[in-house]
PDB file of C-alpha atoms and ligand atoms in Angstrom:
ATOM      1  CA  MET A   1     106.781  57.147  28.566  1.00 96.00           C
ATOM      2  CA  LEU A   2     107.191  60.698  28.172  1.00 96.00           C
ATOM      3  CA  LEU A   3     104.460  63.269  27.634  1.00 95.00           C
ATOM      4  CA  GLY A   4     104.162  67.322  28.317  1.00 95.00           C
ATOM      5  CA  PRO A   5     104.104  70.091  26.245  1.00 94.00           C
ATOM      6  CA  PRO A   6     106.809  72.090  24.462  1.00 90.00           C
ATOM      7  CA  GLY A   7     108.579  74.269  27.037  1.00 90.00           C
ATOM      8  CA  ALA A   8     108.072  72.088  29.846  1.00 93.00           C
ATOM      9  CA  GLY A   9     111.503  70.314  30.346  1.00 92.00           C
ATOM     10  CA  LYS A  10     110.416  66.602  28.540  1.00 93.00           C
ATOM     11  CA  GLY A  11     113.347  66.795  26.250  1.00 91.00           C
ATOM     12  CA  THR A  12     115.834  67.553  29.271  1.00 93.00           C
ATOM     13  CA  GLN A  13     114.235  64.818  31.310  1.00 95.00           C
ATOM     14  CA  ALA A  14     114.594  61.949  28.877  1.00 94.00           C
ATOM     15  CA  GLU A  15     118.389  63.179  28.384  1.00 93.00           C
ATOM     16  CA  ARG A  16     118.996  62.588  32.186  1.00 95.00           C
ATOM     17  CA  LEU A  17     116.861  59.079  32.008  1.00 94.00           C
ATOM     18  CA  ILE A  18     118.692  57.845  29.284  1.00 92.00           C
ATOM     19  CA  ASP A  19     121.921  58.639  30.854  1.00 92.00           C
ATOM     20  CA  ASP A  20     120.200  57.113  34.527  1.00 92.00           C
ATOM     21  CA  PHE A  21     119.020  53.738  32.668  1.00 90.00           C
ATOM     22  CA  ASP A  22     121.110  53.533  29.580  1.00 90.00           C
ATOM     23  CA  LEU A  23     118.312  52.261  27.702  1.00 92.00           C
ATOM     24  CA  PRO A  24     117.214  52.997  24.341  1.00 93.00           C
ATOM     25  CA  TYR A  25     115.727  56.163  23.734  1.00 93.00           C
ATOM     26  CA  TYR A  26     112.813  55.777  21.004  1.00 93.00           C
ATOM     27  CA  ALA A  27     111.001  59.304  19.398  1.00 90.00           C
ATOM     28  CA  THR A  28     108.575  58.687  16.717  1.00 87.00           C
ATOM     29  CA  GLY A  29     110.444  60.599  14.410  1.00 86.00           C
ATOM     30  CA  ASN A  30     114.061  58.861  15.166  1.00 89.00           C
ATOM     31  CA  ILE A  31     112.350  55.789  14.861  1.00 91.00           C
ATOM     32  CA  LEU A  32     110.594  56.129  11.774  1.00 91.00           C
ATOM     33  CA  ARG A  33     113.884  57.334   9.772  1.00 93.00           C
ATOM     34  CA  ALA A  34     115.592  54.453  11.285  1.00 93.00           C
ATOM     35  CA  ALA A  35     113.441  52.095   9.552  1.00 93.00           C
ATOM     36  CA  ILE A  36     113.127  54.270   6.362  1.00 94.00           C
ATOM     37  CA  ASP A  37     117.068  54.103   6.127  1.00 95.00           C
ATOM     38  CA  GLY A  38     117.566  50.297   6.943  1.00 93.00           C
ATOM     39  CA  GLY A  39     115.095  49.540   4.133  1.00 93.00           C
ATOM     40  CA  THR A  40     113.071  47.211   6.587  1.00 92.00           C
ATOM     41  CA  PRO A  41     109.349  46.257   4.984  1.00 94.00           C
ATOM     42  CA  LEU A  42     107.515  48.590   7.101  1.00 94.00           C
ATOM     43  CA  GLY A  43     110.328  51.360   6.477  1.00 95.00           C
ATOM     44  CA  ARG A  44     109.652  51.100   3.014  1.00 96.00           C
ATOM     45  CA  GLU A  45     105.951  51.218   3.482  1.00 95.00           C
ATOM     46  CA  ALA A  46     106.838  54.526   5.573  1.00 94.00           C
ATOM     47  CA  HIS A  47     109.181  55.917   2.884  1.00 95.00           C
ATOM     48  CA  ALA A  48     106.154  55.641   0.135  1.00 95.00           C
ATOM     49  CA  TYR A  49     104.165  58.277   2.455  1.00 94.00           C
ATOM     50  CA  VAL A  50     107.058  60.556   2.640  1.00 92.00           C
ATOM     51  CA  GLU A  51     107.775  60.314  -0.704  1.00 93.00           C
ATOM     52  CA  ARG A  52     104.259  61.446  -1.979  1.00 94.00           C
ATOM     53  CA  GLY A  53     104.458  63.889   1.269  1.00 92.00           C
ATOM     54  CA  GLU A  54     101.902  62.155   2.864  1.00 92.00           C
ATOM     55  CA  LEU A  55     101.673  61.907   6.577  1.00 89.00           C
ATOM     56  CA  VAL A  56     102.625  58.245   7.896  1.00 92.00           C
ATOM     57  CA  PRO A  57      99.507  56.750   9.112  1.00 92.00           C
ATOM     58  CA  ASP A  58      99.176  56.141  12.777  1.00 89.00           C
ATOM     59  CA  ASP A  59      98.616  52.233  12.615  1.00 91.00           C
ATOM     60  CA  LEU A  60     102.131  52.098  10.352  1.00 94.00           C
ATOM     61  CA  ILE A  61     103.639  53.773  13.173  1.00 93.00           C
ATOM     62  CA  SER A  62     102.642  51.896  15.404  1.00 92.00           C
ATOM     63  CA  ARG A  63     103.743  48.676  14.106  1.00 93.00           C
ATOM     64  CA  VAL A  64     106.949  50.428  13.516  1.00 93.00           C
ATOM     65  CA  VAL A  65     107.480  51.413  16.984  1.00 93.00           C
ATOM     66  CA  VAL A  66     106.211  48.008  18.061  1.00 92.00           C
ATOM     67  CA  GLU A  67     108.805  46.063  15.788  1.00 91.00           C
ATOM     68  CA  ARG A  68     111.814  48.054  17.487  1.00 91.00           C
ATOM     69  CA  LEU A  69     110.288  47.405  21.046  1.00 92.00           C
ATOM     70  CA  ASP A  70     110.744  43.478  20.389  1.00 90.00           C
ATOM     71  CA  SER A  71     113.739  43.958  19.108  1.00 90.00           C
ATOM     72  CA  PRO A  72     116.755  42.405  21.559  1.00 93.00           C
ATOM     73  CA  GLU A  73     118.039  46.251  22.508  1.00 92.00           C
ATOM     74  CA  ALA A  74     114.947  46.989  24.350  1.00 94.00           C
ATOM     75  CA  GLU A  75     114.657  43.895  26.267  1.00 92.00           C
ATOM     76  CA  ASP A  76     115.299  45.565  29.311  1.00 91.00           C
ATOM     77  CA  GLY A  77     113.319  48.205  28.912  1.00 92.00           C
ATOM     78  CA  PHE A  78     113.068  51.653  26.805  1.00 94.00           C
ATOM     79  CA  ILE A  79     112.125  55.637  26.951  1.00 95.00           C
ATOM     80  CA  LEU A  80     109.384  56.220  24.497  1.00 95.00           C
ATOM     81  CA  ASP A  81     109.170  59.943  23.704  1.00 93.00           C
ATOM     82  CA  GLY A  82     106.149  61.443  21.179  1.00 86.00           C
ATOM     83  CA  PHE A  83     104.541  57.602  20.981  1.00 92.00           C
ATOM     84  CA  PRO A  84     101.415  57.224  21.519  1.00 93.00           C
ATOM     85  CA  ARG A  85     100.404  60.288  20.288  1.00 90.00           C
ATOM     86  CA  THR A  86      96.627  59.018  19.827  1.00 90.00           C
ATOM     87  CA  ILE A  87      94.453  56.579  21.805  1.00 93.00           C
ATOM     88  CA  ALA A  88      94.872  53.959  19.005  1.00 92.00           C
ATOM     89  CA  GLN A  89      98.384  53.771  19.160  1.00 93.00           C
ATOM     90  CA  ALA A  90      98.095  53.546  23.053  1.00 95.00           C
ATOM     91  CA  GLU A  91      96.028  50.591  22.433  1.00 95.00           C
ATOM     92  CA  ALA A  92      98.285  49.495  19.894  1.00 93.00           C
ATOM     93  CA  LEU A  93     101.338  49.902  22.346  1.00 95.00           C
ATOM     94  CA  GLN A  94      99.336  47.796  24.939  1.00 96.00           C
ATOM     95  CA  ASP A  95      98.608  44.794  23.404  1.00 95.00           C
ATOM     96  CA  ALA A  96     101.831  44.792  21.562  1.00 94.00           C
ATOM     97  CA  LEU A  97     103.619  44.720  25.322  1.00 95.00           C
ATOM     98  CA  ALA A  98     101.034  42.241  26.606  1.00 95.00           C
ATOM     99  CA  LYS A  99     101.845  39.560  23.966  1.00 94.00           C
ATOM    100  CA  GLN A 100     105.344  40.180  25.022  1.00 92.00           C
ATOM    101  CA  GLY A 101     104.641  39.044  28.625  1.00 93.00           C
ATOM    102  CA  ARG A 102     105.411  43.204  29.867  1.00 93.00           C
ATOM    103  CA  SER A 103     103.592  46.337  30.331  1.00 92.00           C
ATOM    104  CA  LEU A 104     104.287  50.211  30.458  1.00 94.00           C
ATOM    105  CA  THR A 105     105.982  50.930  33.853  1.00 94.00           C
ATOM    106  CA  ALA A 106     104.504  54.436  33.764  1.00 96.00           C
ATOM    107  CA  ALA A 107     103.170  57.556  31.641  1.00 97.00           C
ATOM    108  CA  LEU A 108     105.501  60.445  32.870  1.00 97.00           C
ATOM    109  CA  LEU A 109     104.014  63.742  32.243  1.00 97.00           C
ATOM    110  CA  VAL A 110     106.196  66.934  32.844  1.00 97.00           C
ATOM    111  CA  ASP A 111     103.466  69.311  32.808  1.00 97.00           C
ATOM    112  CA  ALA A 112     103.575  73.322  32.970  1.00 97.00           C
ATOM    113  CA  PRO A 113     100.899  76.081  32.975  1.00 97.00           C
ATOM    114  CA  ASP A 114     100.429  77.597  29.454  1.00 97.00           C
ATOM    115  CA  GLU A 115     101.769  81.026  30.315  1.00 95.00           C
ATOM    116  CA  GLU A 116     104.839  79.641  31.481  1.00 95.00           C
ATOM    117  CA  VAL A 117     105.776  77.598  28.773  1.00 96.00           C
ATOM    118  CA  VAL A 118     104.842  80.752  26.558  1.00 96.00           C
ATOM    119  CA  ARG A 119     106.988  83.082  28.635  1.00 94.00           C
ATOM    120  CA  ARG A 120     109.763  80.323  28.513  1.00 93.00           C
ATOM    121  CA  LEU A 121     109.454  80.035  24.768  1.00 94.00           C
ATOM    122  CA  SER A 122     108.952  83.511  23.859  1.00 96.00           C
ATOM    123  CA  GLY A 123     112.130  85.041  25.634  1.00 96.00           C
ATOM    124  CA  ARG A 124     114.251  83.512  22.841  1.00 95.00           C
ATOM    125  CA  ARG A 125     115.968  85.585  20.645  1.00 97.00           C
ATOM    126  CA  VAL A 126     118.539  84.473  18.008  1.00 97.00           C
ATOM    127  CA  CYS A 127     121.156  87.157  16.042  1.00 97.00           C
ATOM    128  CA  VAL A 128     121.070  87.534  12.511  1.00 97.00           C
ATOM    129  CA  LYS A 129     124.380  86.817  11.676  1.00 97.00           C
ATOM    130  CA  HIS A 130     125.041  83.418  13.201  1.00 96.00           C
ATOM    131  CA  ASN A 131     122.046  82.412  14.844  1.00 95.00           C
ATOM    132  CA  HIS A 132     123.274  82.955  18.393  1.00 97.00           C
ATOM    133  CA  VAL A 133     120.947  82.099  21.044  1.00 96.00           C
ATOM    134  CA  TYR A 134     119.829  83.842  24.065  1.00 97.00           C
ATOM    135  CA  HIS A 135     116.700  84.526  26.315  1.00 96.00           C
ATOM    136  CA  VAL A 136     115.652  87.845  27.312  1.00 96.00           C
ATOM    137  CA  GLU A 137     114.833  86.752  30.732  1.00 94.00           C
ATOM    138  CA  PHE A 138     117.180  83.363  31.721  1.00 91.00           C
ATOM    139  CA  ASP A 139     120.353  84.255  29.240  1.00 95.00           C
ATOM    140  CA  PRO A 140     120.290  87.739  27.942  1.00 97.00           C
ATOM    141  CA  PRO A 141     123.038  89.461  26.002  1.00 97.00           C
ATOM    142  CA  LYS A 142     124.970  92.171  27.550  1.00 97.00           C
ATOM    143  CA  THR A 143     123.106  94.928  25.325  1.00 96.00           C
ATOM    144  CA  PRO A 144     119.696  94.319  24.897  1.00 95.00           C
ATOM    145  CA  GLY A 145     118.625  93.686  21.105  1.00 96.00           C
ATOM    146  CA  VAL A 146     122.426  92.815  20.438  1.00 97.00           C
ATOM    147  CA  CYS A 147     124.715  89.506  20.103  1.00 97.00           C
ATOM    148  CA  ASP A 148     127.492  89.345  22.292  1.00 97.00           C
ATOM    149  CA  GLN A 149     129.434  87.960  20.303  1.00 97.00           C
ATOM    150  CA  ASP A 150     129.187  89.665  16.264  1.00 97.00           C
ATOM    151  CA  GLY A 151     127.478  92.890  17.553  1.00 97.00           C
ATOM    152  CA  SER A 152     124.420  91.566  15.146  1.00 97.00           C
ATOM    153  CA  ARG A 153     120.891  92.452  15.736  1.00 97.00           C
ATOM    154  CA  LEU A 154     118.913  89.599  17.563  1.00 97.00           C
ATOM    155  CA  VAL A 155     115.531  88.908  16.369  1.00 97.00           C
ATOM    156  CA  GLN A 156     112.584  86.460  17.521  1.00 96.00           C
ATOM    157  CA  ARG A 157     111.896  83.662  15.351  1.00 95.00           C
ATOM    158  CA  GLU A 158     108.229  83.310  14.132  1.00 94.00           C
ATOM    159  CA  ASP A 159     108.171  79.939  15.984  1.00 92.00           C
ATOM    160  CA  ASP A 160     108.746  81.784  19.040  1.00 94.00           C
ATOM    161  CA  LYS A 161     106.006  84.231  18.703  1.00 96.00           C
ATOM    162  CA  PRO A 162     103.766  83.948  21.499  1.00 96.00           C
ATOM    163  CA  GLU A 163     101.022  83.627  19.274  1.00 95.00           C
ATOM    164  CA  THR A 164     102.209  80.870  17.403  1.00 95.00           C
ATOM    165  CA  ILE A 165     103.000  79.002  21.035  1.00 95.00           C
ATOM    166  CA  ARG A 166      99.490  79.455  21.845  1.00 96.00           C
ATOM    167  CA  ASN A 167      98.595  77.843  18.816  1.00 95.00           C
ATOM    168  CA  ARG A 168     100.845  75.120  19.291  1.00 94.00           C
ATOM    169  CA  LEU A 169      99.742  74.522  22.785  1.00 95.00           C
ATOM    170  CA  GLY A 170      96.102  74.286  21.469  1.00 95.00           C
ATOM    171  CA  VAL A 171      96.995  71.510  19.202  1.00 93.00           C
ATOM    172  CA  TYR A 172      98.740  69.661  21.759  1.00 93.00           C
ATOM    173  CA  HIS A 173      96.251  70.051  24.601  1.00 95.00           C
ATOM    174  CA  GLU A 174      93.502  68.779  21.757  1.00 94.00           C
ATOM    175  CA  GLN A 175      95.744  65.659  21.374  1.00 91.00           C
ATOM    176  CA  THR A 176      97.150  64.912  23.923  1.00 94.00           C
ATOM    177  CA  GLU A 177      94.677  65.493  27.223  1.00 95.00           C
ATOM    178  CA  PRO A 178      92.327  62.005  25.942  1.00 96.00           C
ATOM    179  CA  LEU A 179      95.764  60.505  26.034  1.00 96.00           C
ATOM    180  CA  ILE A 180      96.669  61.931  29.714  1.00 97.00           C
ATOM    181  CA  GLN A 181      93.296  61.050  30.938  1.00 97.00           C
ATOM    182  CA  TRP A 182      93.539  57.085  29.288  1.00 97.00           C
ATOM    183  CA  TYR A 183      96.794  56.712  30.995  1.00 98.00           C
ATOM    184  CA  ASP A 184      95.051  58.258  34.279  1.00 98.00           C
ATOM    185  CA  GLU A 185      92.193  55.416  34.056  1.00 98.00           C
ATOM    186  CA  ARG A 186      94.732  52.739  34.314  1.00 96.00           C
ATOM    187  CA  GLY A 187      96.564  54.042  36.604  1.00 96.00           C
ATOM    188  CA  LEU A 188      99.811  54.602  34.517  1.00 96.00           C
ATOM    189  CA  LEU A 189      99.969  58.290  34.763  1.00 97.00           C
ATOM    190  CA  ARG A 190     102.314  60.272  36.848  1.00 97.00           C
ATOM    191  CA  ARG A 191     102.020  64.188  37.299  1.00 97.00           C
ATOM    192  CA  PHE A 192     105.558  65.965  37.275  1.00 97.00           C
ATOM    193  CA  ASP A 193     105.465  69.898  37.953  1.00 97.00           C
ATOM    194  CA  GLY A 194     107.648  71.602  34.677  1.00 96.00           C
ATOM    195  CA  THR A 195     107.620  74.805  36.564  1.00 95.00           C
ATOM    196  CA  ARG A 196     110.357  73.460  39.047  1.00 95.00           C
ATOM    197  CA  SER A 197     114.080  72.951  38.118  1.00 94.00           C
ATOM    198  CA  PRO A 198     115.203  70.462  36.232  1.00 94.00           C
ATOM    199  CA  GLU A 199     117.091  68.827  38.884  1.00 96.00           C
ATOM    200  CA  ASP A 200     114.105  68.629  41.040  1.00 97.00           C
ATOM    201  CA  VAL A 201     111.639  67.304  38.509  1.00 97.00           C
ATOM    202  CA  HIS A 202     114.827  64.976  37.837  1.00 97.00           C
ATOM    203  CA  SER A 203     115.145  63.566  41.606  1.00 97.00           C
ATOM    204  CA  HIS A 204     111.332  63.574  41.652  1.00 97.00           C
ATOM    205  CA  ILE A 205     110.754  61.070  38.375  1.00 97.00           C
ATOM    206  CA  ARG A 206     113.725  58.686  39.571  1.00 95.00           C
ATOM    207  CA  ALA A 207     111.874  58.697  42.871  1.00 96.00           C
ATOM    208  CA  THR A 208     108.894  57.829  41.592  1.00 96.00           C
ATOM    209  CA  LEU A 209     110.228  55.171  39.289  1.00 93.00           C
ATOM    210  CA  ALA A 210     112.005  53.415  42.134  1.00 92.00           C
ATOM    211  CA  THR A 211     108.964  53.514  44.212  1.00 93.00           C
ATOM    212  CA  LEU A 212     107.506  51.643  40.791  1.00 91.00           C
ATOM    213  CA  ALA A 213     110.291  49.131  40.536  1.00 86.00           C
ATOM    214  CA  LEU A 214     109.831  48.323  44.310  1.00 87.00           C
ATOM    215  CA  GLU A 215     105.649  47.718  43.691  1.00 87.00           C
ATOM    216  CA  ALA A 216     106.825  45.581  41.057  1.00 82.00           C
ATOM    217  CA  GLU A 217     108.914  43.350  42.586  1.00 81.00           C
ATOM    218  CA  THR A 218     106.007  42.820  45.685  1.00 75.00           C
TER     219      THR A 218
HETATM  220 ZN1  LIG B   1     125.948  86.236  16.979  1.00 74.88          ZN
END
């Protein structure tokens, strides 16, 4: 299971883990959409909320995810991203896995300090013509403020403004700190330094998972 603030590289690590282990990848949004599109009983229930423009309740999301974890494709394991989001969901997940006679291997936290997240995300610029993406520090255009490909102006999106990012981080911390603590208390939390290169973080995660697999065998 993956945890971490926006911009710390959790998504990149998820992609690598999918490649490494060839396991199904479950992000809450994807699972919910698949259930709704598939017209399963739980999917229809979720659809009713979406149609009314309401949030799908936590416990319904838990049931949708648990149903997928119980399916043959997840027999050898799975990668969870964005779920659980609350302690109630973490408990539901733990109970469901216990019923299946298995347990979560680890909660992998790819972490980065707020200021680093702001630096990474607020450096994004897009061109007004074709949305070509640049980064003032990591991928700058040849001429500052001008798109290399079409010469149009580069702007900072509302979502990439430092104050917007800080607000998102505030929400993230409020929601996620209790969950981090919950997994830490159960000995499942493993922390990774998201300020390191993606290669470093990846090899650190792989080594951790290998150790956990060895411990599970003995
Ligand atoms: Zn452009």
